[in-house]
Amino acid sequence: MVAASEGKDATQWMSPRAVKLGGLLGHRFAANERNRLLPLSEEVLLSGFRNRPGAQAWIGEHVGKWLHAAVLTWANTGNPELKAKIDRVVRELIATQEPDGYLGTYDFSTRWSMGQERGWDVWVHKYVLIGLLTYHAYTGNAEALKAAKRAADLILRTFGTGEGQLDLMERSTHMGMASSSLLQPMVWLYQATGDKRYLDFCRYIVWAWEHSPHGPKLLGSLLTHGDVHKTANGKAYEMMSCLVGGLELFCVLREEGHGELGQGLLLAAKRALDDIVAHHLYITGGTSLSEHFQPDFYLPNEGAVSETCATVTLLQLTLELFRLTGEARYMDIAERIVFNHLFAAQHPSGDRWCYFTPLVGMKQYRSDINCCASSGPRAVALLPTFVYTHDGDGGIRVNLYGQSELRLPERGLRLVQETAYPYDETVILRFHLDKPSEFPLRLRVPDWCEEAAIFVNGKVVRANGGYWELRRQWRDGDVVRMEMPMKLRVVLGTHPNEGKLALLRGPLVLALCERFLPEKAQSLATVTVPSERADELPLQIAPLGDAGVLWSNEVAFETEGVVKTEPNRRFVLRLTDFAHAGAKGTAFAVWLARP
């Protein structure tokens, strides 16, 4: 396997055009397009640009986030209605650009200012650039690239160390991290144009992190102690956004033979993610409380749990490290995020999002336009790009399991995945090839699976955690079947969850929900299971039929339950997965009292 330090990415994303999703992944993807991206008001997206100043300091971020998600989605579905809307939004957005290139939502007197809850002007430009550059990447539209360059050129003239220029770190909220997360689209702009000025500005951003008196000292902090809570002001969303941009800059420096200059960027991102996973990660894959990293293991289940913007950016950070290294542990984290905290934040109908998503209580879904409702659709739109990836040696990785189809006509290959995952443990891969072809197929055996059985045309091998490689000449009609036993797992709580337990099956975190609460239970707090031993808790899948389901293939998980006041009287306890818990306005809980 080729590692990042050896000069190449370990794997690469698929074009969204190459993958069609079904099952749970496909349902959430389609709902995102149909009920969020398509209906969202164009006037709301553009009002802050048409009538400066905008109604709110960061109102301009929404159009860029929407364009990023909408373009990726259109590239997958080819929906002409969505494409027409994208074209209109881009055209109207560019029409608001000032003669000097300014493409924000502040009036002239408050441009780049910090007063009156300002300080988000560069942040808005960051997302405008992301939207325009994504549109250009998938359409080749020259006007979008021209507008992006003009906006970026104004930023280059405005910020830096030259006479009369402003300090980018000082004109930013959160100790410079908000404005300096501009790093990611600046890298993209350099890649699109080859103009070294944009690369030089990326270098300036990283320099300013450490040397500006207003900088967050990201590298110095993470490379010294690696504690995200003690880095800058601990603001999770902005910090991880900077690290994602840093990884993209590392790739550019490496490709140009200056990889040693970027090694600190790679190591800082790795250390940050290692710390998040070890000390700041909820069992459901979310992170942060009240939008900040907290002291180690301080992970309350109620309140401002895991801002959706942070959930999305954690997924992006994890995926970037996976692309660079190919390490299965990163995709294991991504799987946990997607099937649990991301899908829990998105209402199953796709029209609403949670700003925060607690592990107990009620989910507060919102249909208004806010930062999290704009961020969440971006993560869902990314799904087709990483369910499968391709390696430099021609290998294909299967990273996420779910009903789907990979189409690579240039290779004469169609790979069909048949499964009810994450509810079922069987995955079948069917090969459709124009002619025999030799390449490695790399199947991820998730970290929760003790041992998988992999059958190739009936012949079986046993595999455990990580990527399992099948290298052979594949022929039309070949079949690979994976069996990943989904045993019930009991996790005993620690720290805030001392005295509690959680139940997991496969990649899913299970939850109590009032929707399925038996009559004899007066409240969720009175219900638990009769044993802490998983082998003493029978579990079976219970299809729900068509009446009142949240989606067509929704299921429940049945095991034995008890009411704490009557521990010897057992009954059938129905659980749901965290992604669907509370979606009908009912109370829910992930952590149960220990029996």
Coordinates of C-alpha atoms in Angstrom, one line a residue:
M1 CA 0.0 0.0 0.0
V2 CA 1.3 3.4 -0.9
A3 CA 1.4 5.9 2.0
A4 CA 1.3 9.6 1.9
S5 CA 4.9 10.0 2.9
E6 CA 6.0 8.0 -0.1
G7 CA 4.7 10.7 -2.5
K8 CA 1.2 9.5 -3.5
D9 CA -2.3 9.4 -2.1
A10 CA -3.3 5.9 -1.0
T11 CA -6.6 6.1 -2.8
Q12 CA -8.8 8.6 -4.7
W13 CA -12.4 9.6 -4.6
M14 CA -14.8 8.3 -7.2
S15 CA -16.6 10.8 -9.4
P16 CA -20.2 11.3 -8.1
R17 CA -21.3 10.4 -11.6
A18 CA -19.9 6.8 -11.1
V19 CA -22.0 5.7 -8.2
K20 CA -25.7 5.2 -7.7
L21 CA -27.0 4.7 -4.2
G22 CA -29.9 2.6 -2.9
G23 CA -31.0 1.4 0.5
L24 CA -30.6 3.8 3.5
L25 CA -27.7 5.7 1.8
G26 CA -29.8 6.2 -1.3
H27 CA -32.9 7.2 0.6
R28 CA -31.1 9.9 2.6
F29 CA -29.3 11.2 -0.5
A30 CA -32.5 11.4 -2.6
A31 CA -34.4 13.1 0.3
N32 CA -31.6 15.6 0.6
E33 CA -32.0 16.6 -3.1
R34 CA -35.8 16.4 -3.2
N35 CA -36.8 18.1 0.1
R36 CA -33.8 20.4 1.0
L37 CA -31.7 21.4 -2.0
L38 CA -34.5 21.8 -4.6
P39 CA -37.1 23.7 -2.4
L40 CA -34.6 26.1 -0.7
S41 CA -35.4 29.7 -1.5
E42 CA -33.1 31.4 -4.0
E43 CA -34.1 34.7 -2.6
V44 CA -32.9 33.7 0.9
L45 CA -29.6 32.4 -0.6
L46 CA -28.9 35.6 -2.5
S47 CA -30.6 38.4 -0.4
G48 CA -27.5 39.3 1.5
F49 CA -25.6 39.9 -1.7
R50 CA -28.4 41.8 -3.4
N51 CA -29.1 44.1 -0.5
R52 CA -25.8 44.7 1.4
P53 CA -25.4 44.5 4.3
G54 CA -27.0 41.2 4.8
A55 CA -29.4 40.5 7.6
Q56 CA -26.8 38.7 9.6
A57 CA -23.0 38.7 9.7
W58 CA -22.4 35.3 8.1
I59 CA -25.6 35.1 6.0
G60 CA -23.4 34.8 2.8
E61 CA -22.1 31.4 3.7
H62 CA -25.3 29.7 2.8
V63 CA -25.1 30.1 -1.0
G64 CA -21.6 28.6 -1.2
K65 CA -22.6 25.7 1.0
W66 CA -25.8 25.2 -1.1
L67 CA -23.8 25.3 -4.3
H68 CA -21.3 22.8 -3.1
A69 CA -24.0 20.3 -2.1
A70 CA -26.2 21.0 -5.1
V71 CA -23.5 20.6 -7.7
L72 CA -22.2 17.3 -6.3
T73 CA -25.8 16.0 -6.1
W74 CA -26.6 17.1 -9.7
A75 CA -23.4 15.4 -10.9
N76 CA -24.8 12.2 -9.4
T77 CA -28.4 12.4 -10.4
G78 CA -28.3 14.6 -13.5
N79 CA -31.6 16.2 -12.4
P80 CA -32.3 19.0 -14.9
E81 CA -34.5 20.9 -12.5
L82 CA -31.6 21.1 -10.0
K83 CA -29.1 22.0 -12.7
A84 CA -31.4 24.9 -13.9
K85 CA -31.6 26.2 -10.3
I86 CA -27.8 25.9 -9.9
D87 CA -27.2 27.9 -13.1
R88 CA -29.6 30.6 -11.9
V89 CA -28.0 30.9 -8.5
V90 CA -24.5 31.2 -9.9
R91 CA -25.5 33.7 -12.5
E92 CA -27.3 35.9 -10.0
L93 CA -24.5 35.6 -7.4
I94 CA -21.9 36.7 -10.0
A95 CA -24.1 39.6 -10.9
T96 CA -23.7 41.0 -7.4
Q97 CA -19.9 41.1 -7.5
E98 CA -18.5 44.6 -7.0
P99 CA -16.1 46.1 -9.6
D100 CA -13.1 45.5 -7.3
G101 CA -14.0 41.8 -7.0
Y102 CA -15.8 41.9 -3.6
L103 CA -18.3 39.1 -3.3
G104 CA -19.4 39.4 0.4
T105 CA -22.5 40.6 2.1
Y106 CA -21.1 43.6 4.0
D107 CA -21.5 47.2 2.9
F108 CA -18.4 49.2 2.0
S109 CA -18.0 50.9 5.4
T110 CA -18.0 47.6 7.3
R111 CA -16.0 45.5 4.9
W112 CA -13.4 43.2 6.6
S113 CA -14.4 44.8 9.9
M114 CA -14.7 43.3 13.4
G115 CA -17.3 45.5 15.1
Q116 CA -20.9 44.8 15.7
E117 CA -20.5 41.0 15.7
R118 CA -18.8 41.2 12.3
G119 CA -15.5 39.4 11.5
W120 CA -17.1 36.9 9.1
D121 CA -16.4 38.6 5.8
V122 CA -13.5 36.4 4.8
W123 CA -15.4 33.3 6.0
V124 CA -18.3 34.2 3.6
H125 CA -15.8 34.6 0.8
K126 CA -14.4 31.1 1.7
Y127 CA -17.8 29.5 1.1
V128 CA -18.5 31.6 -2.0
L129 CA -15.2 30.4 -3.5
I130 CA -16.0 26.8 -2.6
G131 CA -19.4 27.0 -4.3
L132 CA -18.1 28.7 -7.5
L133 CA -15.0 26.4 -7.8
T134 CA -17.2 23.3 -7.4
Y135 CA -19.5 24.6 -10.1
H136 CA -16.5 25.3 -12.4
A137 CA -15.0 21.9 -11.7
Y138 CA -18.1 20.0 -12.8
T139 CA -19.3 22.4 -15.6
G140 CA -16.2 24.1 -16.9
N141 CA -18.0 27.4 -16.6
A142 CA -15.4 30.1 -17.3
E143 CA -17.4 32.9 -15.7
A144 CA -17.5 31.1 -12.3
L145 CA -13.7 30.7 -12.3
K146 CA -13.3 34.4 -13.4
A147 CA -15.5 35.5 -10.5
A148 CA -13.6 33.3 -8.1
K149 CA -10.3 34.7 -9.2
R150 CA -11.5 38.3 -8.9
A151 CA -12.7 37.7 -5.4
A152 CA -9.5 36.0 -4.4
D153 CA -7.4 38.7 -6.0
L154 CA -9.1 41.3 -3.8
I155 CA -8.3 39.2 -0.7
L156 CA -4.7 39.0 -1.8
R157 CA -4.5 42.7 -2.2
T158 CA -6.2 43.3 1.2
F159 CA -4.4 40.8 3.5
G160 CA -0.7 40.0 4.0
T161 CA 2.4 41.5 5.4
G162 CA 2.9 44.3 2.9
E163 CA 2.5 48.0 3.6
G164 CA -1.1 48.9 4.2
Q165 CA -2.3 45.3 4.2
L166 CA -4.4 43.8 7.0
D167 CA -3.5 40.9 9.2
L168 CA -5.8 38.0 8.2
M169 CA -5.7 36.5 11.7
E170 CA -6.8 39.8 13.3
R171 CA -9.7 40.3 10.9
S172 CA -11.3 37.0 12.1
T173 CA -13.4 35.5 14.8
H174 CA -12.0 32.5 16.9
M175 CA -8.4 33.6 17.0
G176 CA -7.9 33.7 13.3
M177 CA -9.4 30.3 12.5
A178 CA -12.5 31.4 10.8
S179 CA -10.8 33.6 8.2
S180 CA -7.8 31.3 7.8
S181 CA -10.1 28.4 6.9
L182 CA -10.0 30.2 3.5
L183 CA -7.0 27.9 3.0
Q184 CA -9.0 25.1 1.4
P185 CA -10.6 27.0 -1.5
M186 CA -7.3 28.9 -2.1
V187 CA -5.6 25.6 -2.6
W188 CA -8.4 24.7 -5.1
L189 CA -8.0 27.9 -6.9
Y190 CA -4.3 27.3 -7.3
Q191 CA -5.0 23.8 -8.6
A192 CA -7.5 25.3 -11.1
T193 CA -5.3 28.1 -12.4
G194 CA -1.7 27.2 -11.6
D195 CA -1.2 30.8 -10.5
K196 CA 1.6 30.8 -7.9
R197 CA 0.1 33.8 -6.1
Y198 CA -2.6 31.7 -4.6
L199 CA -0.1 29.1 -3.4
D200 CA 2.0 31.9 -1.9
F201 CA -1.1 33.1 0.0
C202 CA -1.7 29.6 1.3
R203 CA 1.8 29.7 2.7
Y204 CA 1.1 33.1 4.2
I205 CA -1.9 31.7 6.0
V206 CA 0.1 28.8 7.6
W207 CA 2.9 31.3 8.5
A208 CA 0.4 33.6 10.1
W209 CA -1.1 30.8 12.2
E210 CA 2.2 30.8 14.1
H211 CA 3.7 34.3 13.7
S212 CA 0.8 36.7 13.8
P213 CA 0.1 38.0 17.4
H214 CA -3.6 37.1 16.6
G215 CA -2.9 33.7 15.2
P216 CA -4.2 30.4 16.7
K217 CA -0.8 28.7 16.9
L218 CA -2.4 25.6 15.4
L219 CA 0.8 23.8 14.4
G220 CA 2.8 24.7 17.4
S221 CA 0.0 23.6 19.8
L222 CA -0.9 20.4 18.1
L223 CA 2.6 19.3 17.4
T224 CA 3.6 20.0 21.0
H225 CA 0.8 18.5 23.0
G226 CA -1.8 17.4 20.5
D227 CA -4.8 18.5 22.7
V228 CA -7.5 20.1 20.6
H229 CA -9.2 21.5 23.8
K230 CA -6.0 23.4 24.6
T231 CA -5.5 24.6 21.0
A232 CA -6.5 28.2 20.2
N233 CA -10.0 28.6 21.8
G234 CA -11.1 25.0 21.1
K235 CA -13.7 26.0 18.5
A236 CA -14.3 22.7 16.8
Y237 CA -15.8 23.6 13.4
E238 CA -13.3 26.3 12.5
M239 CA -10.3 24.4 13.8
M240 CA -11.1 21.3 11.8
S241 CA -11.9 23.4 8.7
C242 CA -8.3 24.8 8.9
L243 CA -6.9 21.3 9.3
V244 CA -8.8 20.1 6.2
G245 CA -7.3 23.0 4.2
G246 CA -3.9 22.2 5.6
L247 CA -4.1 18.6 4.4
E248 CA -5.1 19.8 0.9
L249 CA -2.1 22.2 1.0
F250 CA 0.1 19.3 2.1
C251 CA -0.9 17.4 -1.1
V252 CA 0.0 20.3 -3.3
L253 CA 3.4 20.8 -1.7
R254 CA 4.1 17.1 -1.9
E255 CA 3.2 17.0 -5.6
E256 CA 5.6 19.8 -6.3
G257 CA 8.5 18.1 -4.4
H258 CA 8.2 20.1 -1.2
G259 CA 6.5 17.5 0.9
E260 CA 8.9 18.0 3.8
L261 CA 7.5 21.5 4.1
G262 CA 4.0 20.2 4.6
Q263 CA 4.8 17.3 7.0
G264 CA 3.8 19.4 9.9
L265 CA 0.4 20.0 8.4
L266 CA -0.1 16.2 8.0
L267 CA 1.2 15.4 11.5
A268 CA -0.9 18.1 13.1
A269 CA -4.1 16.8 11.5
K270 CA -3.3 13.3 12.5
R271 CA -2.7 14.3 16.1
A272 CA -5.8 16.3 16.3
L273 CA -8.0 13.5 15.0
D274 CA -6.2 11.0 17.3
D275 CA -7.0 13.2 20.2
I276 CA -10.7 13.7 19.1
V277 CA -11.2 10.0 18.8
A278 CA -9.5 9.2 22.1
H279 CA -11.0 12.0 24.2
H280 CA -13.7 14.0 22.5
L281 CA -15.8 11.5 20.4
Y282 CA -19.3 10.5 21.3
I283 CA -20.3 6.9 20.9
T284 CA -22.4 8.1 17.9
G285 CA -19.5 9.7 16.1
G286 CA -20.3 13.3 17.0
T287 CA -17.9 15.7 18.7
S288 CA -17.8 19.0 20.7
L289 CA -20.2 20.6 23.2
S290 CA -21.5 24.1 22.8
E291 CA -19.5 24.2 19.6
H292 CA -16.1 23.8 21.4
F293 CA -13.9 20.9 22.3
Q294 CA -14.2 20.3 26.0
P295 CA -11.8 18.8 28.6
D296 CA -11.0 15.1 28.0
F297 CA -14.0 12.8 28.3
Y298 CA -16.5 15.6 29.1
L299 CA -19.2 14.4 26.8
P300 CA -22.7 15.1 28.3
N301 CA -25.6 13.5 26.6
E302 CA -27.9 16.6 26.8
G303 CA -27.6 20.1 25.7
A304 CA -25.6 21.6 22.8
V305 CA -24.2 18.2 21.7
S306 CA -22.2 18.0 18.5
E307 CA -23.0 21.0 16.3
T308 CA -23.9 19.5 12.9
C309 CA -21.2 21.8 11.3
A310 CA -18.7 20.1 13.5
T311 CA -20.0 16.6 12.6
V312 CA -19.7 17.4 8.9
T313 CA -16.2 18.8 9.2
L314 CA -15.0 15.9 11.4
L315 CA -16.2 13.6 8.5
Q316 CA -14.3 15.7 6.0
L317 CA -11.1 15.6 8.2
T318 CA -11.4 11.9 8.6
L319 CA -11.9 11.3 4.9
E320 CA -8.9 13.4 3.9
L321 CA -6.7 11.4 6.2
F322 CA -8.2 8.2 4.8
R323 CA -7.4 9.4 1.2
L324 CA -3.8 10.1 2.1
T325 CA -3.1 7.0 4.1
G326 CA -5.7 4.4 3.1
E327 CA -5.9 3.3 6.8
A328 CA -9.1 1.4 7.6
R329 CA -9.4 3.1 11.0
Y330 CA -10.3 6.4 9.3
M331 CA -13.1 4.8 7.3
D332 CA -14.3 3.0 10.4
I333 CA -14.7 6.4 12.0
A334 CA -16.4 7.8 8.9
E335 CA -18.9 4.9 8.9
R336 CA -19.7 5.6 12.6
I337 CA -20.3 9.3 11.8
V338 CA -22.5 8.6 8.7
F339 CA -24.8 5.9 10.0
N340 CA -25.2 7.5 13.4
H341 CA -24.6 11.2 14.2
L342 CA -24.9 12.5 10.6
F343 CA -28.1 10.7 9.8
A344 CA -29.5 11.5 13.3
A345 CA -29.0 15.2 12.6
Q346 CA -30.9 14.9 9.2
H347 CA -34.6 14.2 9.5
P348 CA -35.5 11.1 7.5
S349 CA -37.6 13.2 5.2
G350 CA -34.5 15.3 4.4
D351 CA -36.2 18.7 4.8
R352 CA -35.0 19.5 8.3
W353 CA -31.8 19.4 10.3
C354 CA -30.8 19.5 13.9
Y355 CA -28.3 22.3 15.0
F356 CA -27.3 20.1 17.9
T357 CA -28.1 16.4 18.3
P358 CA -28.2 15.1 21.9
L359 CA -28.1 11.5 22.9
V360 CA -31.1 11.8 25.2
G361 CA -34.2 13.9 25.2
M362 CA -35.7 15.4 22.1
K363 CA -34.3 16.2 18.7
Q364 CA -34.9 19.8 17.7
Y365 CA -35.2 19.6 13.9
R366 CA -35.3 23.0 12.1
S367 CA -36.4 23.9 8.6
D368 CA -35.0 27.4 8.6
I369 CA -31.7 28.4 7.0
N370 CA -28.9 28.2 9.5
C371 CA -25.2 27.2 9.4
C372 CA -25.9 23.6 10.3
A373 CA -28.9 23.1 8.0
S374 CA -26.6 24.4 5.2
S375 CA -23.6 22.2 6.3
G376 CA -25.4 18.9 6.7
P377 CA -26.5 18.5 3.0
R378 CA -22.8 18.9 2.0
A379 CA -21.9 15.7 3.9
V380 CA -24.8 13.8 2.4
A381 CA -23.9 15.0 -1.1
L382 CA -20.3 13.6 -0.6
L383 CA -21.6 10.0 -0.1
P384 CA -21.2 8.8 -3.7
T385 CA -17.6 9.9 -3.7
F386 CA -16.3 7.6 -1.0
V387 CA -18.6 4.6 -0.9
Y388 CA -16.0 3.2 -3.4
T389 CA -12.6 4.6 -4.1
H390 CA -9.9 3.7 -6.6
D391 CA -6.2 3.1 -6.0
G392 CA -3.2 3.9 -8.1
D393 CA -2.6 0.2 -8.9
G394 CA -6.0 -0.1 -10.4
G395 CA -7.5 -1.5 -7.3
I396 CA -11.1 -0.7 -6.1
R397 CA -11.9 -0.3 -2.5
V398 CA -15.3 -1.0 -1.1
N399 CA -15.4 1.4 1.9
L400 CA -19.1 1.8 2.9
Y401 CA -21.6 -1.0 2.5
G402 CA -25.1 -0.3 1.3
Q403 CA -27.2 -1.1 -1.8
S404 CA -25.3 0.7 -4.6
E405 CA -23.8 0.4 -8.1
L406 CA -20.4 1.4 -9.3
R407 CA -20.2 2.2 -13.1
L408 CA -16.8 2.6 -14.7
P409 CA -17.5 2.4 -18.5
E410 CA -13.9 3.3 -19.3
R411 CA -12.9 0.0 -17.7
G412 CA -15.8 -1.9 -18.9
L413 CA -16.9 -2.6 -15.4
R414 CA -20.1 -2.4 -13.4
L415 CA -20.1 -3.6 -9.8
V416 CA -23.4 -4.1 -8.1
Q417 CA -23.7 -4.2 -4.4
E418 CA -26.8 -6.0 -3.0
T419 CA -27.5 -5.7 0.7
A420 CA -29.8 -4.4 3.4
Y421 CA -26.7 -3.1 5.3
P422 CA -26.5 -1.6 7.9
Y423 CA -29.4 -3.7 9.1
D424 CA -28.3 -7.0 7.5
E425 CA -24.9 -8.7 7.8
T426 CA -24.8 -10.1 4.2
V427 CA -23.2 -8.1 1.3
I428 CA -23.2 -9.5 -2.3
L429 CA -21.0 -8.0 -5.0
R430 CA -21.8 -8.9 -8.6
F431 CA -19.3 -8.2 -11.4
H432 CA -20.4 -7.2 -14.8
L433 CA -17.4 -7.0 -17.2
D434 CA -17.0 -6.4 -20.9
K435 CA -13.9 -8.7 -20.8
P436 CA -11.8 -10.4 -18.1
S437 CA -9.8 -7.9 -16.0
E438 CA -7.2 -8.4 -13.3
F439 CA -7.2 -5.9 -10.4
P440 CA -7.3 -6.0 -6.6
L441 CA -10.6 -5.7 -4.8
R442 CA -10.1 -4.3 -1.3
L443 CA -13.0 -5.0 1.1
R444 CA -13.1 -3.2 4.4
V445 CA -13.8 -5.5 7.3
P446 CA -15.1 -3.0 9.9
D447 CA -13.5 -2.7 13.3
W448 CA -16.7 -3.9 15.0
C449 CA -16.6 -7.2 13.2
E450 CA -14.6 -9.9 14.9
E451 CA -14.3 -12.0 11.7
A452 CA -15.9 -11.8 8.3
A453 CA -16.4 -14.7 5.9
I454 CA -15.7 -13.8 2.3
F455 CA -16.9 -16.1 -0.4
V456 CA -15.5 -15.7 -4.0
N457 CA -17.6 -17.8 -6.4
G458 CA -18.3 -20.1 -3.5
K459 CA -14.8 -20.4 -2.1
V460 CA -14.4 -19.0 1.4
V461 CA -11.7 -17.0 3.2
R462 CA -11.8 -15.7 6.8
A463 CA -10.8 -12.0 7.3
N464 CA -10.7 -9.7 10.3
G465 CA -10.3 -5.9 10.7
G466 CA -8.8 -3.7 7.9
Y467 CA -8.8 -4.0 4.2
W468 CA -8.9 -7.6 2.8
E469 CA -7.4 -7.8 -0.7
L470 CA -8.7 -10.2 -3.3
R471 CA -6.4 -10.0 -6.3
R472 CA -7.4 -12.1 -9.3
Q473 CA -8.6 -12.0 -12.8
W474 CA -12.3 -11.0 -12.6
R475 CA -14.8 -12.3 -15.1
D476 CA -18.3 -11.3 -16.0
G477 CA -20.7 -13.0 -13.6
D478 CA -18.2 -13.4 -10.7
V479 CA -19.8 -13.0 -7.3
V480 CA -18.3 -12.1 -3.9
R481 CA -20.3 -12.5 -0.8
M482 CA -19.4 -11.2 2.6
E483 CA -20.9 -12.3 5.9
M484 CA -20.2 -9.9 8.8
P485 CA -21.8 -11.3 11.9
M486 CA -23.6 -8.5 13.6
K487 CA -23.6 -9.6 17.2
L488 CA -25.2 -7.4 19.9
R489 CA -22.5 -5.4 21.7
V490 CA -22.8 -3.9 25.2
V491 CA -20.7 -0.9 26.0
L492 CA -20.4 0.0 29.7
G493 CA -20.4 3.7 30.3
T494 CA -17.6 5.7 31.9
H495 CA -17.1 9.3 33.0
P496 CA -20.5 11.1 32.4
N497 CA -22.1 7.7 31.6
E498 CA -20.9 5.9 34.7
G499 CA -23.6 3.4 35.8
K500 CA -25.1 3.2 32.3
L501 CA -24.8 1.0 29.2
A502 CA -25.3 1.3 25.5
L503 CA -26.3 -1.3 23.0
L504 CA -24.7 -1.5 19.5
R505 CA -25.3 -3.8 16.5
G506 CA -23.0 -3.7 13.6
P507 CA -22.3 0.0 12.8
L508 CA -25.4 1.2 14.5
V509 CA -25.9 2.7 17.9
L510 CA -29.3 1.6 19.3
A511 CA -31.7 3.7 21.3
L512 CA -34.8 3.6 23.4
C513 CA -37.6 5.7 21.9
E514 CA -41.0 6.6 23.3
R515 CA -42.5 5.6 20.0
F516 CA -41.9 1.9 20.9
L517 CA -42.1 2.2 24.7
P518 CA -44.2 -0.6 26.2
E519 CA -47.3 0.4 28.2
K520 CA -45.9 -0.9 31.5
A521 CA -43.0 1.5 31.3
Q522 CA -43.9 4.9 32.7
S523 CA -40.8 6.6 31.2
L524 CA -37.6 5.9 29.3
A525 CA -35.6 6.2 32.5
T526 CA -37.4 3.2 34.0
V527 CA -36.5 0.8 31.2
T528 CA -33.3 -1.2 30.8
V529 CA -32.2 -4.7 29.8
P530 CA -31.9 -7.6 32.3
S531 CA -28.2 -8.3 31.7
E532 CA -24.9 -6.6 30.9
R533 CA -23.8 -9.6 29.0
A534 CA -24.5 -9.5 25.3
D535 CA -24.8 -13.2 25.0
E536 CA -27.6 -13.2 27.5
L537 CA -29.6 -10.7 25.4
P538 CA -31.4 -12.2 22.4
L539 CA -31.8 -9.8 19.5
Q540 CA -33.8 -10.0 16.3
I541 CA -34.8 -7.6 13.5
A542 CA -38.5 -6.7 13.4
P543 CA -39.7 -5.3 10.1
L544 CA -42.3 -2.5 10.7
G545 CA -44.4 -2.9 7.6
D546 CA -45.8 0.2 5.9
A547 CA -47.8 1.8 8.7
G548 CA -46.3 5.0 10.0
V549 CA -42.7 4.1 9.1
L550 CA -40.1 6.8 8.7
W551 CA -38.8 5.2 5.4
S552 CA -39.8 2.1 3.5
N553 CA -37.2 -0.3 5.0
E554 CA -37.3 0.9 8.5
V555 CA -36.9 -1.9 11.2
A556 CA -36.9 -2.2 14.9
F557 CA -34.5 -4.3 17.1
E558 CA -36.2 -6.6 19.6
T559 CA -34.6 -7.8 22.8
E560 CA -35.6 -8.5 26.3
G561 CA -36.4 -5.6 28.6
V562 CA -37.3 -4.9 32.2
V563 CA -38.7 -2.1 34.2
K564 CA -36.3 -1.3 37.0
T565 CA -39.0 -1.5 39.7
E566 CA -39.8 -5.1 38.5
P567 CA -36.5 -6.6 37.4
N568 CA -37.9 -10.2 37.3
R569 CA -40.7 -9.4 34.8
R570 CA -39.3 -9.4 31.3
F571 CA -41.0 -8.2 28.1
V572 CA -40.2 -7.7 24.5
L573 CA -38.3 -4.4 24.2
R574 CA -38.2 -2.6 20.9
L575 CA -35.3 -0.4 20.1
T576 CA -34.5 1.8 17.1
D577 CA -31.3 3.0 15.7
F578 CA -30.0 6.5 16.8
A579 CA -30.5 7.9 13.3
H580 CA -34.2 7.4 13.5
A581 CA -34.8 7.8 17.3
G582 CA -37.0 10.8 18.1
A583 CA -37.7 11.6 14.4
K584 CA -41.5 11.6 15.2
G585 CA -41.1 14.1 18.0
T586 CA -40.7 11.5 20.7
A587 CA -38.2 11.4 23.5
F588 CA -35.3 8.9 23.2
A589 CA -32.2 7.8 25.0
V590 CA -29.0 6.1 23.9
W591 CA -27.6 5.3 27.4
L592 CA -29.7 2.9 29.6
A593 CA -29.3 2.4 33.3
R594 CA -27.1 -0.7 34.2
P595 CA -29.3 -3.5 35.5

